[in-house]
Structure formats: C-alpha cells, structure tokens
C-alpha cells in the first residue's frame, strides 16, 4: 500500500466519488457565489494545475512553410484511403499562424498550463543535421507568448509526426538516437523558459498501430517480431530523450513522458479485484510503461514472445528505466477486471459489451473510473514522484446551434463524470498534480480526419473561427473555482 492516509483510514469514498449524487455526504452549504456543495469535499488541492493539450500535426497546418520537412503523417494522410474523407493536416487549425488567438483562448479559460508538441521536422526537416532556425523561432514565439499570458508551456518532444526522411522510421534503431539529438537541441534552446518536457506521446500508437496494425502512419503490417523491435526502439528513444534533455536543459527542468497505458478497473471494489486490476496493469504494459518504470522487460513478456522477443543491447534497459521527475498519462477508456484464481495470471479481463455506452469514436467506451484506478494502480505499483493527466476528453456529437454555439451536453457529461474520479484521486492524496483536457480545440483526429472532434472550442475549418462550446464554459468554471459542482 502507499502512504495514502485518507484511503487507508477508509475515508474519502463519498457517494460523489462513485459518480452518483451528493446524497450521503456532508450537509450541503451555500457558497458565497450562490452554488451549493458539500463543504470542501469536491475541491481540488490548492495550486492544482489545469491545462489544455494539443499536438503539432493535429493543429499547426503550414505543412510546407518555413522549411518544415514532410513527416510520416503527411505521407500517410496523402495516401488515398488512409484517412476519413481524404483529410490531411496541411492546414488543420492553422495554429502555426493563429497561435496568438489560441493563447487568447487559453487565457480566457483561465488555465495555467498548455501542453503542445514540437514538430521534429520543423527543426530538423530530414530528422537530423543542421537545425532550421525558422522552426526554432516559431516555438520561441509560442513559448514567449504563453509566458506573457501567464501560461506554463508543457512540451512534448514527439507526438507521432516522425520526419519521413529518417530511413526505416522506427524500425531503425538509429531513429532513437536521432530523437535523442533532436531532444537535446530543443531542451538546450527552450529550457530557459520551459520547465516541463515529455519525451514521447503514447508509445502503442506510433509503434504497434503504425507498424503492426497499420491504422496509423506509416501504415505497415509487420510481423510480431519486427513490431517488438519497433516497440523497443520506441522505449529506447524515450530513454535517450530523458538523458539528452537532462544533459542539455537548465537545472530544475522536469522530465517525463505522456503514456497511455492500458488501465483496468476492478469489477468490484474489494481487495482481490483491486489486486487483480493492478496486476493486469503491470502485465499488459510490459513492453512500454512497465519497462520504463522498472528498467526491465517482465519475464512473462519475454517468455510469451519467445523467439520474437526484442533484441536488447547492453545499457538499453538502464536508459529506458531512468527515474523520471513525473509521469503523465492520457486517459480515455479502460476495461474491467476480476480476480480469477483459476487462470494462470490470477485475473480475467472482462470484455466490454459491444452495446455499452460510448462516445462517437468507436473505441471510446465510457469508463470514468479509469482516471482514479489508473492513478491509483500506477501509484501503488511504481510510486512516481508526481502524476499528471496529460490528456482526457472525448469526441462528441457536436452540432452548431442557430446562435452559433455548440451545446455539447454529452461532452460536459463525460468530463463531469471523469473529473469526479480525478477528484477522488486528489482527495485520497495520490500525487496527482494537474490535468490537461484534450483538446483545446477541434483538430485533425488522425485516421478519423475531421469526422471525430475533441475540442472544447469549435473550429469552423472554412473560416478558422474558434468558438467556445458549452464544455469550455463548464471547464472555465471548474478552473475558476478549483472545485467540482
Ligand atoms: C490521444 C492522442 O495523443 C491524441 O493525439 C488524440 O487526438 C487523442 N488521443 C484522441 O484520440
């Protein structure tokens, strides 16, 4: 168990934490602003960091400007049949030009942090070599603008837009070293103003989904053995990135990654199911997060892969397992687990019924408890120093009303439910420091193009006009009060 005092004392399991009403909690009190809430119960800790997240290829556009080199996503999206309706990120939200407007949106929300990613190919159009100053200048302008607005930049070094010129992409071990060099270059240039860096975003998406399943760039369907090697190069890139950032950044820089581990919710909240869910987290993330947090591949993973296990060179696991200053997780969905003493691993992952409630993205089943259980399982397994939710949000059935506004009540419902479980994690004193909503605005949703939109601001892609949705108004109020009402 962790030193989570309130949980150990059996406190903090109010009805609200279970997603129901305030009934059964401390008596409601009317607040100065006229709202009513159980005193203190749904307040987040002072200084809790609220933010919004985006990623370069999804919002920047300006695909051919100022020396930016092509990426695997440019190639993929321009290949007929790969992305819904043939959409590309050529223009996207045009944030490359409109970033001052986007900073204004953040400021109006009152958030104190913005997570964005750097397009590697704006800095090194061919993945390595001589840095392109125009690309660096763009991120300098963005960082300076954010700081002027009182917003802390949280920078992801790699959010899937791999320079297309790198031979073999992630199949090639050299790409991990090229990533290290690029991360070093950017940490050196930005860490006088940026304090928080994430190496890579969502390992499974740019490895397995790109090289094994093929639904994401570069769209390959390799063998399991080849894919396992790609996975290894992904975690190695993270490790080399950590090393490079630490060696080149100013003192006090915090380094972590943004990972989307598979997360499991205990089917019933009893010790045996809780342990089962935790074990499922450790086992199913063996190739990614578990390797990073433990500096080794689990024997069970290596045995299961047999002759397909990745080739690991001396020193790799030490790099991969370097202790992190924080761990950020992207949380959207998960599955339930039950203890099953009759199975070899001791648990059973329960299939999600096909007709279970979900949001428009076909994978986005509603499981609000994953926020709490993700944070709790990870805290108990690996005791990270600090945790963030680097992404949470949803696609929704957005329609623009006659008054020009999107009343996305479904997204508000989603956020309110997930936040209830985030609040439980904070109340139980798990080391959760902040939360970034995905996403600041509607943007290019990878293979779904512009058919699934995650923004809390609507973007009219013809005029590029940004309009706050109801969910933005809801989030602004949460940020203002630091409290869930
Ligand atoms: C996670 C990814 O990091 C982000 O790029 C994507 O848009 C969201 N999930 C929603 O699918």
Tab-separated table of C-alpha atoms in Angstrom, residues 119-397:
chain	number	residue	atom	x	y	z
A	119	UNK	CA	7.152	19.221	-34.879
A	120	UNK	CA	10.530	17.492	-35.125
A	121	UNK	CA	10.592	18.131	-38.886
A	122	UNK	CA	10.297	21.911	-38.429
A	123	UNK	CA	13.580	21.770	-36.504
A	124	UNK	CA	15.318	19.039	-38.488
A	125	UNK	CA	13.469	18.760	-41.815
A	126	UNK	CA	15.279	15.496	-42.532
A	127	UNK	CA	15.233	14.260	-38.969
A	128	UNK	CA	18.831	15.157	-38.208
A	129	UNK	CA	21.539	17.558	-39.322
A	130	UNK	CA	21.563	21.312	-39.044
A	131	UNK	CA	18.653	22.912	-37.157
A	132	UNK	CA	16.258	25.054	-39.150
A	133	UNK	CA	16.197	28.393	-37.344
A	134	UNK	CA	12.764	29.339	-38.694
A	135	UNK	CA	11.276	26.299	-36.989
A	136	UNK	CA	13.030	27.096	-33.734
A	137	UNK	CA	11.787	30.694	-33.979
A	138	UNK	CA	8.198	29.523	-34.173
A	139	UNK	CA	8.445	27.657	-30.875
A	140	UNK	CA	10.293	30.581	-29.308
A	141	UNK	CA	7.412	32.854	-30.276
A	142	UNK	CA	4.865	30.379	-28.953
A	143	UNK	CA	6.672	29.888	-25.636
A	144	UNK	CA	7.190	33.624	-25.155
A	145	UNK	CA	3.546	34.330	-25.938
A	146	UNK	CA	2.387	31.727	-23.428
A	147	UNK	CA	4.635	33.038	-20.688
A	148	UNK	CA	3.437	36.566	-21.328
A	149	UNK	CA	-0.108	35.299	-20.809
A	150	UNK	CA	0.898	33.598	-17.546
A	151	UNK	CA	0.605	30.087	-19.008
A	152	UNK	CA	3.289	27.464	-18.417
A	153	UNK	CA	4.357	25.582	-21.568
A	154	UNK	CA	4.454	21.780	-21.135
A	155	UNK	CA	6.286	20.461	-24.153
A	156	UNK	CA	6.001	17.051	-25.783
A	157	UNK	CA	9.031	16.352	-27.960
A	158	UNK	CA	7.368	13.722	-30.148
A	159	UNK	CA	3.678	13.307	-30.872
A	160	UNK	CA	3.845	10.895	-33.832
A	161	UNK	CA	4.952	13.251	-36.653
A	162	UNK	CA	8.180	11.447	-37.477
A	163	UNK	CA	10.313	13.072	-40.189
A	164	UNK	CA	9.702	10.966	-43.303
A	165	UNK	CA	13.341	11.216	-44.345
A	166	UNK	CA	14.611	9.034	-41.499
A	167	UNK	CA	15.408	5.720	-43.183
A	168	UNK	CA	13.308	2.838	-41.879
A	169	UNK	CA	11.439	5.051	-39.401
A	170	UNK	CA	11.077	3.347	-36.017
A	171	UNK	CA	12.244	0.042	-37.481
A	172	UNK	CA	15.698	1.529	-37.452
A	173	UNK	CA	17.497	1.782	-34.113
A	174	UNK	CA	19.253	4.914	-35.396
A	175	UNK	CA	15.938	6.779	-35.251
A	176	UNK	CA	16.044	6.544	-31.445
A	177	UNK	CA	19.459	8.237	-31.488
A	178	UNK	CA	18.243	10.889	-33.929
A	179	UNK	CA	15.407	11.544	-31.486
A	180	UNK	CA	17.906	11.958	-28.655
A	181	UNK	CA	19.855	14.534	-30.681
A	182	UNK	CA	16.710	16.439	-31.574
A	183	UNK	CA	15.511	16.409	-27.933
A	184	UNK	CA	18.925	17.688	-26.847
A	185	UNK	CA	18.746	20.537	-29.355
A	186	UNK	CA	15.303	21.645	-28.195
A	187	UNK	CA	15.948	21.243	-24.480
A	188	UNK	CA	19.039	23.414	-24.909
A	189	UNK	CA	17.045	26.089	-26.691
A	190	UNK	CA	13.862	26.149	-24.620
A	191	UNK	CA	14.687	25.131	-21.052
A	192	UNK	CA	15.457	28.697	-20.016
A	193	UNK	CA	11.676	29.140	-20.271
A	194	UNK	CA	10.118	25.657	-20.416
A	195	UNK	CA	10.259	23.685	-17.174
A	196	UNK	CA	8.373	20.536	-18.142
A	197	UNK	CA	9.251	18.228	-21.010
A	198	UNK	CA	7.647	14.980	-22.094
A	199	UNK	CA	9.728	12.786	-24.366
A	200	UNK	CA	7.164	10.843	-26.403
A	201	UNK	CA	3.392	10.514	-26.565
A	202	UNK	CA	1.522	7.181	-26.463
A	203	UNK	CA	4.036	4.522	-27.390
A	204	UNK	CA	1.497	1.968	-28.585
A	205	UNK	CA	0.125	4.372	-31.176
A	206	UNK	CA	3.328	5.161	-33.023
A	207	UNK	CA	4.707	1.608	-32.687
A	208	UNK	CA	2.024	-1.121	-32.778
A	209	UNK	CA	-0.651	0.921	-34.523
A	210	UNK	CA	1.827	2.224	-37.082
A	211	UNK	CA	3.854	-0.911	-37.700
A	212	UNK	CA	1.743	-3.922	-36.687
A	213	UNK	CA	-1.915	-2.993	-37.065
A	214	UNK	CA	-1.294	-0.361	-39.727
A	215	UNK	CA	-4.190	2.008	-38.939
A	216	UNK	CA	-1.827	4.865	-38.171
A	217	UNK	CA	1.236	6.154	-40.029
A	218	UNK	CA	3.303	4.705	-41.549
A	219	UNK	CA	0.539	2.110	-42.022
A	220	UNK	CA	2.614	-1.072	-42.016
A	221	UNK	CA	1.583	-4.561	-41.009
A	222	UNK	CA	4.846	-6.135	-39.996
A	223	UNK	CA	5.424	-9.419	-38.194
A	224	UNK	CA	5.183	-9.577	-34.409
A	225	UNK	CA	8.948	-9.986	-34.203
A	226	UNK	CA	9.587	-6.837	-36.228
A	227	UNK	CA	6.917	-4.957	-34.292
A	228	UNK	CA	8.519	-5.961	-30.986
A	229	UNK	CA	11.750	-4.415	-32.195
A	230	UNK	CA	9.892	-1.227	-33.145
A	231	UNK	CA	8.449	-1.135	-29.612
A	232	UNK	CA	11.943	-1.475	-28.212
A	233	UNK	CA	13.184	1.408	-30.331
A	234	UNK	CA	10.257	3.470	-29.044
A	235	UNK	CA	11.109	2.956	-25.367
A	236	UNK	CA	14.792	3.382	-26.163
A	237	UNK	CA	14.014	6.738	-27.797
A	238	UNK	CA	12.241	7.755	-24.605
A	239	UNK	CA	15.309	6.770	-22.551
A	240	UNK	CA	17.706	8.571	-24.873
A	241	UNK	CA	15.384	11.574	-24.775
A	242	UNK	CA	15.441	11.668	-20.963
A	243	UNK	CA	19.221	11.518	-20.992
A	244	UNK	CA	19.503	14.197	-23.683
A	245	UNK	CA	17.075	16.579	-22.004
A	246	UNK	CA	18.817	16.221	-18.638
A	247	UNK	CA	22.235	16.790	-20.208
A	248	UNK	CA	21.166	19.910	-22.078
A	249	UNK	CA	18.471	21.575	-20.002
A	250	UNK	CA	18.797	24.131	-17.237
A	251	UNK	CA	18.733	22.909	-13.652
A	252	UNK	CA	15.239	22.341	-12.332
A	253	UNK	CA	13.827	21.009	-15.609
A	254	UNK	CA	11.296	18.227	-15.065
A	255	UNK	CA	11.311	15.269	-17.450
A	256	UNK	CA	8.646	12.636	-18.017
A	257	UNK	CA	6.566	11.155	-20.813
A	258	UNK	CA	2.920	11.101	-21.857
A	259	UNK	CA	1.876	7.470	-21.983
A	260	UNK	CA	-1.487	5.795	-22.472
A	261	UNK	CA	-1.141	2.594	-20.506
A	262	UNK	CA	-3.886	0.007	-20.615
A	263	UNK	CA	-5.810	0.623	-17.422
A	264	UNK	CA	-8.158	-1.693	-15.588
A	265	UNK	CA	-10.983	-1.021	-13.198
A	266	UNK	CA	-11.655	-3.627	-10.504
A	267	UNK	CA	-15.081	-5.036	-11.255
A	268	UNK	CA	-15.955	-4.792	-7.576
A	269	UNK	CA	-14.032	-2.673	-5.118
A	270	UNK	CA	-12.698	-5.452	-2.922
A	271	UNK	CA	-9.041	-6.287	-2.166
A	272	UNK	CA	-8.859	-9.285	-4.515
A	273	UNK	CA	-10.290	-7.442	-7.507
A	274	UNK	CA	-8.169	-4.364	-6.771
A	275	UNK	CA	-5.011	-6.501	-6.761
A	276	UNK	CA	-6.173	-8.196	-9.973
A	277	UNK	CA	-6.598	-4.849	-11.718
A	278	UNK	CA	-3.151	-3.732	-10.591
A	279	UNK	CA	-1.519	-6.916	-11.817
A	280	UNK	CA	-3.305	-6.548	-15.153
A	281	UNK	CA	-1.851	-3.033	-15.490
A	282	UNK	CA	1.675	-4.279	-14.841
A	283	UNK	CA	1.386	-7.264	-17.200
A	284	UNK	CA	-0.338	-5.600	-20.127
A	285	UNK	CA	2.046	-2.670	-20.225
A	286	UNK	CA	5.149	-4.894	-20.040
A	287	UNK	CA	6.540	-3.665	-23.365
A	288	UNK	CA	6.085	0.031	-22.582
A	289	UNK	CA	5.320	1.616	-19.216
A	290	UNK	CA	6.342	-1.343	-17.072
A	291	UNK	CA	9.713	-1.487	-18.867
A	292	UNK	CA	10.156	2.259	-18.317
A	293	UNK	CA	9.179	2.184	-14.650
A	294	UNK	CA	11.106	-0.998	-13.802
A	295	UNK	CA	14.035	-0.835	-16.238
A	296	UNK	CA	13.458	-4.367	-17.469
A	297	UNK	CA	11.093	-6.466	-19.520
A	298	UNK	CA	8.969	-8.801	-17.405
A	299	UNK	CA	9.935	-12.460	-17.740
A	300	UNK	CA	6.320	-13.219	-18.619
A	301	UNK	CA	6.541	-10.829	-21.626
A	302	UNK	CA	9.842	-12.264	-22.825
A	303	UNK	CA	8.595	-15.831	-22.414
A	304	UNK	CA	5.372	-15.088	-24.238
A	305	UNK	CA	7.263	-13.522	-27.148
A	306	UNK	CA	9.819	-16.358	-27.262
A	307	UNK	CA	11.919	-16.102	-30.427
A	308	UNK	CA	10.102	-12.854	-31.297
A	309	UNK	CA	11.421	-11.045	-28.193
A	310	UNK	CA	13.209	-7.778	-28.978
A	311	UNK	CA	16.975	-7.575	-29.379
A	312	UNK	CA	18.240	-5.529	-26.476
A	313	UNK	CA	21.756	-4.089	-26.374
A	314	UNK	CA	23.834	-3.622	-23.275
A	315	UNK	CA	22.875	-0.466	-21.426
A	316	UNK	CA	19.467	-0.115	-23.128
A	317	UNK	CA	17.384	-1.069	-20.111
A	318	UNK	CA	19.259	1.311	-17.837
A	319	UNK	CA	18.481	4.176	-20.214
A	320	UNK	CA	14.884	3.083	-20.602
A	321	UNK	CA	14.402	2.806	-16.844
A	322	UNK	CA	15.971	6.132	-15.868
A	323	UNK	CA	13.947	7.581	-12.965
A	324	UNK	CA	11.503	10.263	-14.082
A	325	UNK	CA	10.543	13.527	-12.434
A	326	UNK	CA	6.904	12.906	-13.282
A	327	UNK	CA	4.682	10.545	-15.190
A	328	UNK	CA	1.802	11.780	-17.312
A	329	UNK	CA	-0.968	9.542	-18.517
A	330	UNK	CA	-3.523	10.006	-21.260
A	331	UNK	CA	-6.767	8.527	-20.018
A	332	UNK	CA	-9.851	7.851	-22.079
A	333	UNK	CA	-11.152	4.361	-21.590
A	334	UNK	CA	-10.441	1.021	-19.984
A	335	UNK	CA	-11.779	-2.394	-19.180
A	336	UNK	CA	-12.941	-4.118	-16.042
A	337	UNK	CA	-11.012	-6.898	-14.416
A	338	UNK	CA	-11.978	-9.516	-11.893
A	339	UNK	CA	-9.833	-11.771	-9.780
A	340	UNK	CA	-9.799	-15.289	-11.223
A	341	UNK	CA	-7.766	-17.752	-9.174
A	342	UNK	CA	-8.351	-20.431	-11.809
A	343	UNK	CA	-6.424	-18.567	-14.523
A	344	UNK	CA	-2.600	-18.671	-14.695
A	345	UNK	CA	-2.251	-14.914	-14.226
A	346	UNK	CA	-4.855	-14.795	-11.446
A	347	UNK	CA	-7.304	-12.444	-13.153
A	348	UNK	CA	-9.666	-12.154	-16.071
A	349	UNK	CA	-10.084	-9.067	-18.229
A	350	UNK	CA	-13.786	-8.646	-18.891
A	351	UNK	CA	-14.810	-7.896	-22.461
A	352	UNK	CA	-16.679	-4.627	-22.944
A	353	UNK	CA	-20.157	-5.374	-24.269
A	354	UNK	CA	-20.430	-4.030	-27.817
A	355	UNK	CA	-23.516	-2.011	-26.983
A	356	UNK	CA	-22.023	-0.447	-23.850
A	357	UNK	CA	-22.278	3.352	-23.732
A	358	UNK	CA	-19.619	5.095	-25.742
A	359	UNK	CA	-18.798	8.383	-27.400
A	360	UNK	CA	-18.670	8.738	-31.212
A	361	UNK	CA	-15.070	7.447	-31.508
A	362	UNK	CA	-15.634	3.731	-31.792
A	363	UNK	CA	-13.029	2.888	-29.167
A	364	UNK	CA	-14.220	5.423	-26.599
A	365	UNK	CA	-16.330	3.413	-24.158
A	366	UNK	CA	-17.390	5.353	-21.084
A	367	UNK	CA	-15.354	4.241	-18.115
A	368	UNK	CA	-14.951	7.323	-15.905
A	369	UNK	CA	-13.392	5.265	-13.099
A	370	UNK	CA	-10.257	4.719	-15.204
A	371	UNK	CA	-8.908	8.084	-14.113
A	372	UNK	CA	-8.909	7.078	-10.462
A	373	UNK	CA	-7.819	3.476	-10.997
A	374	UNK	CA	-5.123	4.438	-13.462
A	375	UNK	CA	-3.622	6.892	-10.998
A	376	UNK	CA	-4.034	4.545	-8.065
A	377	UNK	CA	-2.648	1.403	-9.721
A	378	UNK	CA	0.339	3.308	-11.076
A	379	UNK	CA	0.980	4.981	-7.715
A	380	UNK	CA	0.918	1.684	-5.894
A	381	UNK	CA	2.959	-0.200	-8.479
A	382	UNK	CA	5.731	2.313	-9.085
A	383	UNK	CA	5.409	5.283	-6.722
A	384	UNK	CA	6.102	8.013	-9.287
A	385	UNK	CA	7.114	11.336	-7.730
A	386	UNK	CA	4.344	13.219	-9.496
A	387	UNK	CA	1.487	12.307	-11.800
A	388	UNK	CA	-0.425	14.296	-14.398
A	389	UNK	CA	-3.361	13.530	-16.618
A	390	UNK	CA	-1.796	14.754	-19.850
A	391	UNK	CA	-4.974	14.059	-21.841
A	392	UNK	CA	-8.597	13.335	-21.140
A	393	UNK	CA	-11.625	14.291	-23.181
A	394	UNK	CA	-13.885	12.927	-25.865
A	395	UNK	CA	-15.333	13.218	-29.293
A	396	UNK	CA	-18.988	14.206	-29.070
A	397	UNK	CA	-21.994	14.575	-31.310
